Structures are given as structure tokens and as C-alpha cells.
Short mmCIF file of C-alpha atoms in Angstrom, two decimals:
data_model
loop_
_atom_site.label_atom_id
_atom_site.label_comp_id
_atom_site.label_asym_id
_atom_site.label_seq_id
_atom_site.Cartn_x
_atom_site.Cartn_y
_atom_site.Cartn_z
CA MET B 16 167.91 -5.48 -102.59
CA GLY B 17 167.01 -5.67 -106.58
CA LYS B 18 168.15 -4.51 -109.82
CA ARG B 19 167.09 -2.70 -113.33
CA ARG B 20 166.05 -4.36 -116.17
CA GLY B 21 167.90 -3.24 -119.29
CA GLY B 22 171.40 -1.43 -119.82
CA GLY B 23 170.90 1.61 -117.64
CA GLY B 24 168.80 3.48 -119.91
CA GLY B 25 165.69 5.80 -119.26
CA GLY B 26 163.65 3.06 -119.74
CA SER B 27 164.33 0.19 -117.57
CA THR B 28 162.54 -0.88 -115.34
CA TYR B 29 163.12 -1.80 -111.14
CA VAL B 30 162.32 -5.66 -110.77
CA HIS B 31 161.87 -6.19 -106.47
CA LYS B 32 163.79 -9.19 -105.17
CA LYS B 33 161.89 -11.48 -102.42
CA THR B 34 164.65 -11.13 -99.28
CA HIS B 35 162.43 -13.48 -97.13
CA SER B 36 162.23 -17.41 -97.33
CA ALA B 37 158.03 -18.69 -97.00
CA LYS B 38 159.19 -21.60 -94.73
CA GLU B 39 160.61 -19.02 -92.15
CA ARG B 40 157.42 -17.41 -91.87
CA GLU B 41 154.69 -20.20 -90.09
CA SER B 42 151.31 -20.44 -91.21
CA ASP B 43 148.43 -19.95 -88.63
CA GLU B 44 147.49 -23.23 -88.87
CA ARG B 45 151.32 -24.52 -87.15
CA LYS B 46 150.92 -21.72 -84.61
CA LYS B 47 147.83 -22.98 -83.49
CA THR B 48 148.69 -26.76 -83.43
CA LEU B 49 152.19 -25.35 -81.43
CA ARG B 50 150.22 -23.90 -79.02
CA GLU B 51 147.84 -26.92 -78.49
CA THR B 52 150.51 -28.88 -78.52
CA MET B 53 151.72 -26.57 -75.48
CA GLU B 54 148.79 -26.58 -74.06
CA MET B 55 148.46 -29.90 -73.53
CA HIS B 56 152.51 -30.66 -72.14
CA ARG B 57 151.52 -27.65 -69.19
CA LEU B 58 148.68 -30.10 -67.92
CA GLN B 59 150.59 -33.09 -68.15
CA LYS B 60 153.29 -31.28 -66.15
CA ALA B 61 150.62 -29.98 -63.70
CA LEU B 62 149.28 -33.02 -63.48
CA GLU B 63 152.63 -34.95 -62.77
CA ARG B 64 153.88 -32.22 -60.14
CA GLN B 65 150.52 -33.50 -58.43
CA ARG B 66 151.37 -36.99 -58.59
CA GLU B 67 154.34 -36.26 -57.00
CA ARG B 68 153.52 -34.13 -54.66
CA MET B 69 151.27 -37.02 -53.22
CA ARG B 70 153.56 -39.36 -53.39
CA ARG B 71 155.68 -37.10 -51.03
CA TYR B 72 152.83 -35.22 -49.19
CA THR B 73 153.93 -33.74 -46.16
CA GLY B 74 150.92 -32.01 -44.83
CA SER B 75 148.77 -28.86 -45.98
CA GLU B 76 150.28 -25.72 -47.06
CA GLU B 77 148.76 -24.12 -44.02
CA GLU B 78 151.09 -26.91 -42.14
CA GLY B 79 153.49 -25.80 -43.98
CA LYS B 80 153.92 -22.22 -42.69
CA LYS B 81 153.45 -23.34 -39.52
CA LYS B 82 156.71 -25.42 -39.54
CA ALA B 83 158.03 -22.93 -41.70
CA LYS B 84 157.69 -20.26 -38.33
CA ARG B 85 158.97 -22.94 -35.76
CA PRO B 86 161.96 -21.66 -34.33
CA ARG B 87 165.69 -22.81 -35.08
CA VAL B 88 169.13 -23.40 -33.22
CA ASP B 89 170.92 -20.74 -32.33
CA PRO B 90 174.13 -20.45 -34.00
CA LEU B 91 176.19 -20.37 -31.01
CA TYR B 92 174.78 -23.45 -29.68
CA ASP B 93 174.60 -25.29 -33.38
CA LEU B 94 176.40 -28.28 -31.78
CA LYS B 95 178.00 -30.74 -33.96
CA GLY B 96 179.33 -34.42 -33.45
CA ALA B 97 178.68 -36.16 -30.33
CA ALA B 98 177.40 -33.16 -29.17
CA ARG B 99 174.61 -32.85 -31.51
CA PRO B 100 171.87 -34.20 -29.10
CA ALA B 101 172.60 -30.98 -26.98
CA ARG B 102 170.49 -29.27 -29.50
CA GLU B 103 167.29 -30.78 -28.70
CA PHE B 104 167.24 -28.99 -25.04
CA TYR B 105 167.92 -25.46 -26.69
CA CYS B 106 165.15 -26.21 -29.28
CA PRO B 107 162.82 -28.85 -29.03
CA GLY B 108 161.63 -30.33 -32.51
CA ALA B 109 164.43 -28.46 -34.52
CA ASP B 110 165.74 -31.97 -35.70
CA ASP B 111 162.51 -33.09 -36.32
CA GLU B 112 162.21 -34.46 -40.11
CA GLU B 113 158.98 -33.90 -41.85
CA GLU B 114 157.04 -37.27 -42.29
CA GLU B 115 156.16 -38.41 -45.71
CA GLU B 116 153.05 -39.55 -47.12
CA ASP B 117 151.83 -41.72 -50.06
CA LEU B 118 148.36 -40.65 -50.68
CA LEU B 119 148.72 -42.36 -54.21
CA VAL B 120 149.38 -45.39 -51.94
CA LYS B 121 146.72 -44.98 -48.90
CA TYR B 122 143.99 -43.24 -51.04
CA HIS B 123 143.78 -45.59 -54.05
CA GLY B 124 140.38 -45.89 -55.25
CA ARG B 125 138.51 -43.33 -52.87
CA MET B 126 140.60 -40.12 -54.10
CA TRP B 127 138.05 -37.76 -53.55
CA GLU B 128 137.95 -38.47 -49.77
CA HIS B 129 141.25 -36.07 -49.72
CA ASP B 130 141.98 -32.40 -50.78
CA GLU B 131 145.11 -33.54 -52.77
CA GLY B 132 142.97 -36.51 -54.09
CA GLN B 133 140.85 -33.67 -55.80
CA LYS B 134 142.70 -31.80 -57.16
CA LEU B 135 144.36 -34.32 -58.99
CA LEU B 136 141.09 -35.67 -60.50
CA ARG B 137 140.43 -32.13 -61.55
CA CYS B 138 144.28 -31.85 -63.35
CA MET B 139 143.16 -35.60 -65.18
CA MET B 140 139.37 -33.85 -65.92
CA GLU B 141 141.31 -30.41 -67.92
CA LEU B 142 143.89 -32.84 -69.59
CA ALA B 143 141.50 -35.57 -70.93
CA VAL B 144 139.57 -33.18 -72.32
CA THR B 145 141.69 -31.13 -73.71
CA MET B 146 143.13 -34.12 -75.07
CA HIS B 147 139.60 -35.38 -76.56
CA ASN B 148 138.56 -31.62 -77.53
CA VAL B 149 141.63 -29.95 -79.25
CA ASN B 150 144.75 -32.53 -79.50
CA HIS B 151 142.38 -34.97 -81.31
CA LYS B 152 144.14 -37.63 -78.64
CA THR B 153 140.48 -39.42 -77.93
CA ARG B 154 142.54 -42.61 -77.06
CA ASP B 155 144.77 -41.11 -74.53
CA ALA B 156 141.96 -39.29 -73.37
CA VAL B 157 139.79 -42.72 -72.83
CA LYS B 158 143.06 -43.72 -70.90
CA VAL B 159 142.83 -40.74 -68.57
CA PHE B 160 138.70 -41.24 -68.18
CA MET B 161 138.88 -44.82 -67.26
CA GLU B 162 141.88 -44.06 -64.59
CA MET B 163 139.71 -41.21 -63.33
CA LYS B 164 136.69 -44.13 -62.74
CA GLU B 165 138.73 -45.99 -61.37
CA GLN B 166 140.08 -43.56 -58.21
CA ASP B 167 136.61 -41.82 -57.92
CA PRO B 168 134.23 -44.96 -58.41
CA SER B 169 131.43 -42.14 -57.29
CA ASP B 170 132.62 -40.23 -60.35
CA HIS B 171 131.95 -36.83 -58.47
CA LEU B 172 133.17 -35.01 -61.74
CA ARG B 173 131.11 -36.79 -64.34
CA SER B 174 134.03 -38.19 -66.60
CA ARG B 175 131.46 -40.38 -67.36
CA ASN B 176 129.88 -37.87 -69.55
CA HIS B 177 133.23 -36.79 -71.55
CA LEU B 178 134.02 -40.95 -71.94
CA LEU B 179 130.56 -41.45 -73.48
CA ARG B 180 131.32 -38.61 -75.80
CA CYS B 181 134.38 -40.08 -76.54
CA TYR B 182 132.83 -42.89 -78.09
CA LEU B 183 130.30 -41.50 -79.38
CA ASP B 184 132.82 -39.08 -81.69
CA SER B 185 134.87 -41.80 -82.48
CA ALA B 186 132.00 -43.96 -84.07
CA GLN B 187 132.04 -46.76 -80.85
CA GLY B 188 128.50 -47.50 -80.36
CA ASP B 189 129.15 -50.74 -78.38
CA MET B 190 131.21 -48.88 -75.98
CA ALA B 191 129.28 -46.23 -75.65
CA ARG B 192 126.50 -48.84 -74.79
CA GLN B 193 128.62 -50.23 -72.32
CA VAL B 194 128.73 -46.21 -70.78
CA LEU B 195 125.11 -46.21 -70.82
CA ASP B 196 124.19 -49.35 -69.42
CA ALA B 197 126.89 -49.22 -66.66
CA TYR B 198 125.08 -46.38 -65.09
CA PRO B 199 120.62 -47.34 -65.93
CA ASP B 200 120.17 -44.78 -62.95
CA ASP B 201 121.43 -41.81 -64.86
CA HIS B 202 118.89 -39.60 -66.76
CA SER B 203 120.86 -36.48 -67.45
CA CYS B 204 120.70 -35.66 -70.65
CA ASP B 205 123.37 -36.73 -71.47
CA PHE B 206 122.68 -40.47 -71.00
CA GLU B 207 118.85 -40.01 -72.25
CA TYR B 208 119.17 -38.41 -75.38
CA SER B 209 122.35 -40.24 -76.09
CA ARG B 210 120.92 -43.19 -75.78
CA ALA B 211 118.14 -42.45 -78.13
CA LEU B 212 120.88 -40.90 -80.64
CA ILE B 213 122.32 -44.74 -80.51
CA GLU B 214 118.93 -46.14 -80.88
CA HIS B 215 118.12 -43.97 -84.29
CA ILE B 216 121.71 -44.78 -85.60
CA SER B 217 121.45 -48.30 -85.14
CA HIS B 218 118.41 -48.73 -87.13
CA ALA B 219 118.25 -45.57 -89.57
CA VAL B 220 121.99 -45.86 -90.19
CA LEU B 221 123.35 -49.26 -89.77
CA GLN B 222 120.41 -51.34 -90.17
CA GLU B 223 121.40 -53.42 -87.10
CA PRO B 224 119.18 -56.90 -86.27
CA GLY B 225 116.55 -55.54 -83.80
CA ALA B 226 117.13 -52.12 -84.78
CA SER B 227 113.01 -50.72 -85.27
CA ARG B 228 111.37 -47.35 -85.39
CA GLN B 229 109.48 -48.57 -82.05
CA VAL B 230 112.54 -49.35 -80.45
CA LYS B 231 113.93 -45.83 -80.93
CA ASP B 232 110.90 -43.86 -80.61
CA ALA B 233 110.39 -45.73 -77.08
CA ALA B 234 114.42 -44.26 -76.30
CA LEU B 235 113.54 -40.61 -77.22
CA LEU B 236 110.26 -40.36 -75.23
CA LYS B 237 111.78 -41.57 -72.77
CA ALA B 238 114.51 -39.21 -73.32
CA TYR B 239 111.63 -36.40 -73.16
CA GLN B 240 109.79 -37.57 -70.25
CA SER B 241 113.19 -36.97 -68.28
CA ASN B 242 113.95 -33.58 -69.54
CA ALA B 243 111.42 -32.07 -72.21
CA TYR B 244 113.71 -28.70 -73.06
CA CYS B 245 116.29 -30.61 -74.34
CA LEU B 246 113.89 -32.38 -77.22
CA PHE B 247 112.09 -29.39 -78.38
CA ALA B 248 115.52 -27.29 -78.29
CA LEU B 249 116.50 -30.28 -80.76
CA ALA B 250 113.50 -29.92 -82.75
CA HIS B 251 114.03 -25.99 -83.89
CA CYS B 252 117.58 -26.12 -82.97
CA GLU B 253 117.98 -22.90 -85.86
CA VAL B 254 115.97 -20.72 -83.62
CA PHE B 255 117.56 -22.18 -80.20
CA LEU B 256 120.82 -21.19 -81.87
CA GLU B 257 119.70 -17.67 -82.26
CA ALA B 258 117.71 -17.40 -78.94
CA ILE B 259 120.11 -19.30 -76.04
CA GLU B 260 123.51 -17.45 -75.06
CA HIS B 261 125.89 -18.28 -72.83
CA ALA B 262 125.82 -21.75 -72.53
CA ASP B 263 129.09 -22.52 -72.86
CA THR B 264 129.24 -21.29 -68.66
CA ILE B 265 126.91 -24.10 -67.31
CA SER B 266 129.32 -26.35 -65.16
CA SER B 267 129.28 -30.07 -64.95
CA SER B 268 127.49 -30.18 -61.41
CA GLU B 269 124.46 -28.17 -63.41
CA ALA B 270 124.63 -29.94 -66.68
CA GLY B 271 124.36 -33.21 -64.72
CA GLN B 272 120.17 -31.89 -62.37
CA GLN B 273 118.14 -34.70 -64.01
CA GLY B 274 114.97 -32.33 -65.97
CA SER B 275 116.47 -29.17 -65.58
CA VAL B 276 117.44 -26.25 -68.03
CA GLU B 277 120.22 -26.38 -67.30
CA ASP B 278 121.05 -29.39 -68.73
CA ALA B 279 119.26 -29.58 -71.66
CA LEU B 280 120.90 -26.44 -73.09
CA ARG B 281 124.61 -27.47 -72.18
CA TYR B 282 123.33 -30.84 -73.69
CA PHE B 283 122.62 -28.92 -76.77
CA HIS B 284 125.19 -26.51 -76.67
CA VAL B 285 127.85 -29.78 -76.79
CA ASP B 286 125.49 -32.01 -78.64
CA LEU B 287 124.32 -31.04 -81.00
CA SER B 288 126.73 -31.24 -84.07
CA LEU B 289 126.28 -35.03 -83.26
CA TRP B 290 122.47 -34.92 -84.34
CA GLN B 291 122.75 -32.36 -87.04
CA ASP B 292 125.80 -34.77 -88.28
CA THR B 293 123.44 -37.99 -88.21
CA GLU B 294 121.22 -38.70 -91.28
CA GLY B 295 117.72 -37.84 -90.31
CA ALA B 296 118.06 -37.31 -86.78
CA ILE B 297 116.85 -33.79 -86.45
CA GLU B 298 114.24 -35.16 -89.19
CA TRP B 299 113.12 -37.48 -86.95
CA ILE B 300 112.60 -35.50 -83.75
CA LYS B 301 110.89 -33.00 -85.96
CA ASP B 302 108.08 -36.18 -86.81
CA PHE B 303 108.53 -37.71 -83.52
CA VAL B 304 107.15 -34.51 -81.54
CA ALA B 305 104.21 -33.51 -84.20
CA LYS B 306 103.13 -37.42 -84.21
CA ALA B 307 102.99 -37.46 -80.73
CA GLU B 308 101.57 -34.22 -80.41
CA LEU B 309 104.26 -33.50 -77.24
CA ALA B 310 103.43 -29.90 -75.01
CA PRO B 311 106.80 -27.76 -75.07
CA PRO B 312 107.60 -27.43 -70.98
CA LEU B 313 105.89 -24.49 -69.24
CA ILE B 314 108.00 -21.96 -68.04
CA GLU B 315 107.14 -19.73 -65.34
CA LEU B 316 109.16 -16.88 -64.56
CA PRO B 317 109.02 -14.93 -60.93
CA PRO B 318 107.56 -11.44 -61.43
CA LYS B 319 110.43 -9.45 -61.80
CA GLY B 320 111.17 -7.27 -57.77
CA SER B 321 110.38 -10.35 -56.43
CA SER B 322 113.07 -11.63 -53.60
CA SER B 323 113.51 -15.21 -53.92
CA SER B 324 113.26 -18.08 -50.80
CA SER B 325 116.68 -17.34 -49.86
CA GLU B 326 116.38 -13.88 -49.55
CA ILE B 327 113.37 -14.09 -47.62
CA ARG B 328 114.88 -16.83 -45.25
CA GLU B 329 117.69 -14.41 -44.54
CA GLU B 330 115.52 -11.23 -44.08
CA GLY B 331 113.31 -13.42 -41.08
CA LYS B 332 116.40 -14.39 -39.55
CA GLU B 333 117.57 -11.27 -39.04
CA ALA B 334 114.19 -10.50 -37.71
CA GLU B 335 113.79 -13.09 -34.98
CA GLU B 336 117.81 -12.01 -34.20
CA GLU B 337 116.74 -8.07 -33.65
CA GLU B 338 113.53 -9.11 -31.66
CA GLU B 339 115.57 -11.48 -29.02
CA GLY B 340 118.35 -8.54 -28.98
CA ASN B 341 121.43 -11.35 -29.14
CA GLU B 342 124.02 -8.77 -30.28
CA GLU B 343 126.79 -12.28 -30.25
CA GLU B 344 124.26 -13.61 -33.00
CA GLU B 345 124.17 -10.69 -34.84
CA GLU B 346 127.39 -10.22 -35.15
CA GLU B 347 127.88 -13.66 -36.16
CA GLU B 348 125.74 -13.43 -38.57
CA GLU B 349 127.54 -10.69 -40.34
CA GLU B 350 130.20 -11.94 -40.67
CA ALA B 351 128.84 -15.14 -42.32
CA GLN B 352 127.23 -12.53 -44.43
CA GLU B 353 130.36 -10.91 -45.48
CA GLU B 354 132.21 -14.39 -46.13
CA GLU B 355 128.42 -15.74 -48.40
CA GLU B 356 129.41 -12.09 -49.99
CA ALA B 357 133.09 -13.07 -50.88
CA GLN B 358 132.44 -16.24 -51.80
CA GLU B 359 129.53 -15.18 -54.51
CA GLU B 360 131.97 -12.31 -55.62
CA GLU B 361 134.28 -15.17 -56.49
CA GLU B 362 131.74 -17.63 -58.34
CA GLU B 363 130.23 -14.39 -60.82
CA GLU B 364 133.79 -13.57 -61.68
CA GLY B 365 134.74 -17.44 -62.82
CA GLU B 366 131.60 -17.15 -64.82
CA GLU B 367 132.15 -15.11 -66.53
CA GLY B 368 130.24 -11.88 -65.23
CA VAL B 369 126.68 -13.53 -66.01
CA GLY B 370 125.40 -13.56 -61.85
CA GLY B 371 124.59 -16.00 -59.56
CA ALA B 372 122.77 -19.23 -59.35
CA ASP B 373 119.51 -18.15 -59.34
CA GLU B 374 119.91 -15.12 -61.25
CA ARG B 375 121.93 -17.75 -64.30
CA HIS B 376 118.32 -20.01 -64.15
CA HIS B 377 116.38 -17.34 -64.62
CA MET B 378 117.91 -15.60 -67.19
CA PHE B 379 118.06 -19.56 -69.10
CA LEU B 380 114.44 -20.31 -68.73
CA ASP B 381 113.69 -16.44 -69.87
CA MET B 382 115.25 -17.83 -73.11
CA TYR B 383 114.49 -20.68 -73.69
CA LYS B 384 110.88 -18.93 -73.27
CA THR B 385 112.13 -16.90 -76.08
CA ALA B 386 112.95 -18.87 -77.86
CA LEU B 387 109.91 -20.85 -77.90
CA GLU B 388 107.98 -17.36 -78.93
CA MET B 389 110.24 -17.56 -81.76
CA VAL B 390 109.29 -20.48 -83.02
CA GLU B 391 105.41 -20.12 -82.84
CA GLU B 392 106.44 -16.84 -84.86
#
């Protein structure tokens, strides 16, 4: 453990000897890397299990439970050899073999049409996002996103947004332009503001032929016209970073809604770093807003305590049912309402305690309005 210096007199001092090896203690960085690698392997295995399930698909879980409940052959009549066909007489269907179906082949290019195909696409999305954001394997992530595009041309999960972000993060401007050109009707913040950012990089950073201030200003004006919320959030990013919360809970479907505050705040939360890391990008937006004298979006919040339109419609339906006195319809309404309440509870749990869709929408509008008031002050 240790020893004393000197010949054993009273003046000797104790010197501690280290008994552990520094190599045996992993650094925090190494532990983090191991956790990230394990998580990616878990997602890869989950994807492979889903692929294998679809290769040898025999039916849904409910169908499997029904098959498991079918009667079995009585051991007294479990005949063998030539007498085995008689088993069908004692227990019809006992020897039926489960027919397997290869869904990967049957639904190739239209995976969203089957529930198992949707599960496959979600597994692919989760894996590819982790590859890019956590493990920094952008090339592998791009391959997965491209496969998703092939299997679901309608792109229900909006994998194109993540594919675009991969190209922007890796400074592949030409590939990013190809993605933008492939979806000319997509006017979400991801696409419109990414177009403006690329034009700014082309003009101010790379000084490419054909790039100009007029071209990038036109792209930014188009982005403003598609979603004014996002422009002012970027222009006053310091204030909005303090005022906006829970932007990470906005789903990809909400983010794809053109002109919505959710779409703007999701883009602001995810891609602000791209604008901040690009030389002169934020300054260009501030200058553009000042010169064009653009007005911030008008925010009108509903009065507190007022009922939403959905609640008013439900109350109206209930009143009509009471007047008609139809007890059967009332029972059906109660059952439907119970199901809706159960679904709302599940959604609330998945959104980390942040309320329903209408409540969340009002919450984000309120936070945005507060941020604008802070800017004016």
C-alpha cells in the first residue's frame, strides 16, 4: 500500500502508493461513445428483426392469437404413419401450416400501404437520425434515407427533411439543391429557408458565378411569405432562445404544416446553428428585415376560458341527442368519447406532459408573442 521514507525514526513521512491503473478507468468521453454505439446497434437489430418478420409474415399479432387458440389433437387420437390423415377428422385444421408471405417483395415501393411497412419505415427513420445526429455517420444515414424514399415515394415521414439536413451539415450544396429541386411544391421552413441559406452561401461565402444579392434576397422574401414566424425568430435569435421552450416536442408532421408557428419553431430549434455558423447569415437577415420594413406576424390568442371549436361541436351534438332522446346513440357517443379521452391521454404522455394539439398551439403562439414583446422592449 505504501512505505515510509527514512530509517524508521520519528521524522519519517508516509508516501502513498497508487494501487489503481488509470487505463482501467474509462473516461466520460469513452463511456459516451460506447453508449452511442450500443444504441445504434440496438436500432440496427430492431430494423433487422422487422425485416425478417416481413420476409416471413404469417399475419398480425391478433391473428396469431386466434391461431394459438384453435383446438389441438387429443393425445389419444394423435395418430402416426398412414393413419395420420385421420387426425383431420378428429380436429379439423390441426395440421394446417401457416402460410408465409414476403411483404418486402409484395409491397416494394409502397411500404406505407401496410402496417408492417409503416413500422419498417419508422425503424429506418429512427436508425438514420441516430446515425447522423449521434454517431456522425452521415453517409450511412443518407443511404437509409434514400432507401426510405424508394420504399415510400410519397414520403409520409418526411425523410427528405433529414436528407436535406445531412447534405447541409456535410457542406454538399449541389446534393442539397437536388433535394430542393425534387420537391418544388414543398414550402415548409426546412425547404424555403434552406434555399435562402444556400443562396447566401453561394453569394457571400463561395462567390459562385450567377450568385447575387438580388437572388438571395428574393429567396429570403419567398421564405418570409411562406412563413413569417421563422424570419423574425432567426433575426432575433438571442431573444427567442430565451423565450421559446418545448420546441423539441414538435413532431415532424406538425413541422411540415406550411405557415404554422410550429413549423417555424421546429426549424428554429433544429437549424439555427447552421445560420449562426454561416458567416454573415444572421446579419443579412437583420439587414433584410430593416430595409424591407417587414412586419412581424399578427398573433391573435383566443380569450382565456373560451371553448374551442371542437368542444362547441361536441356540445352541440350532445344537445341534439338529448332532444331526440335516442338512448342508443348516447351510449355510442359515450363509448367514442371514452376512446378519444384514452387516445388524448396517450398523446399527452408521449408529449412529455405538454397538453393537446390546440393547447400546445396556443402555448407556442403565446411564447412567440412574448418573444416579440421582449424584442420591442
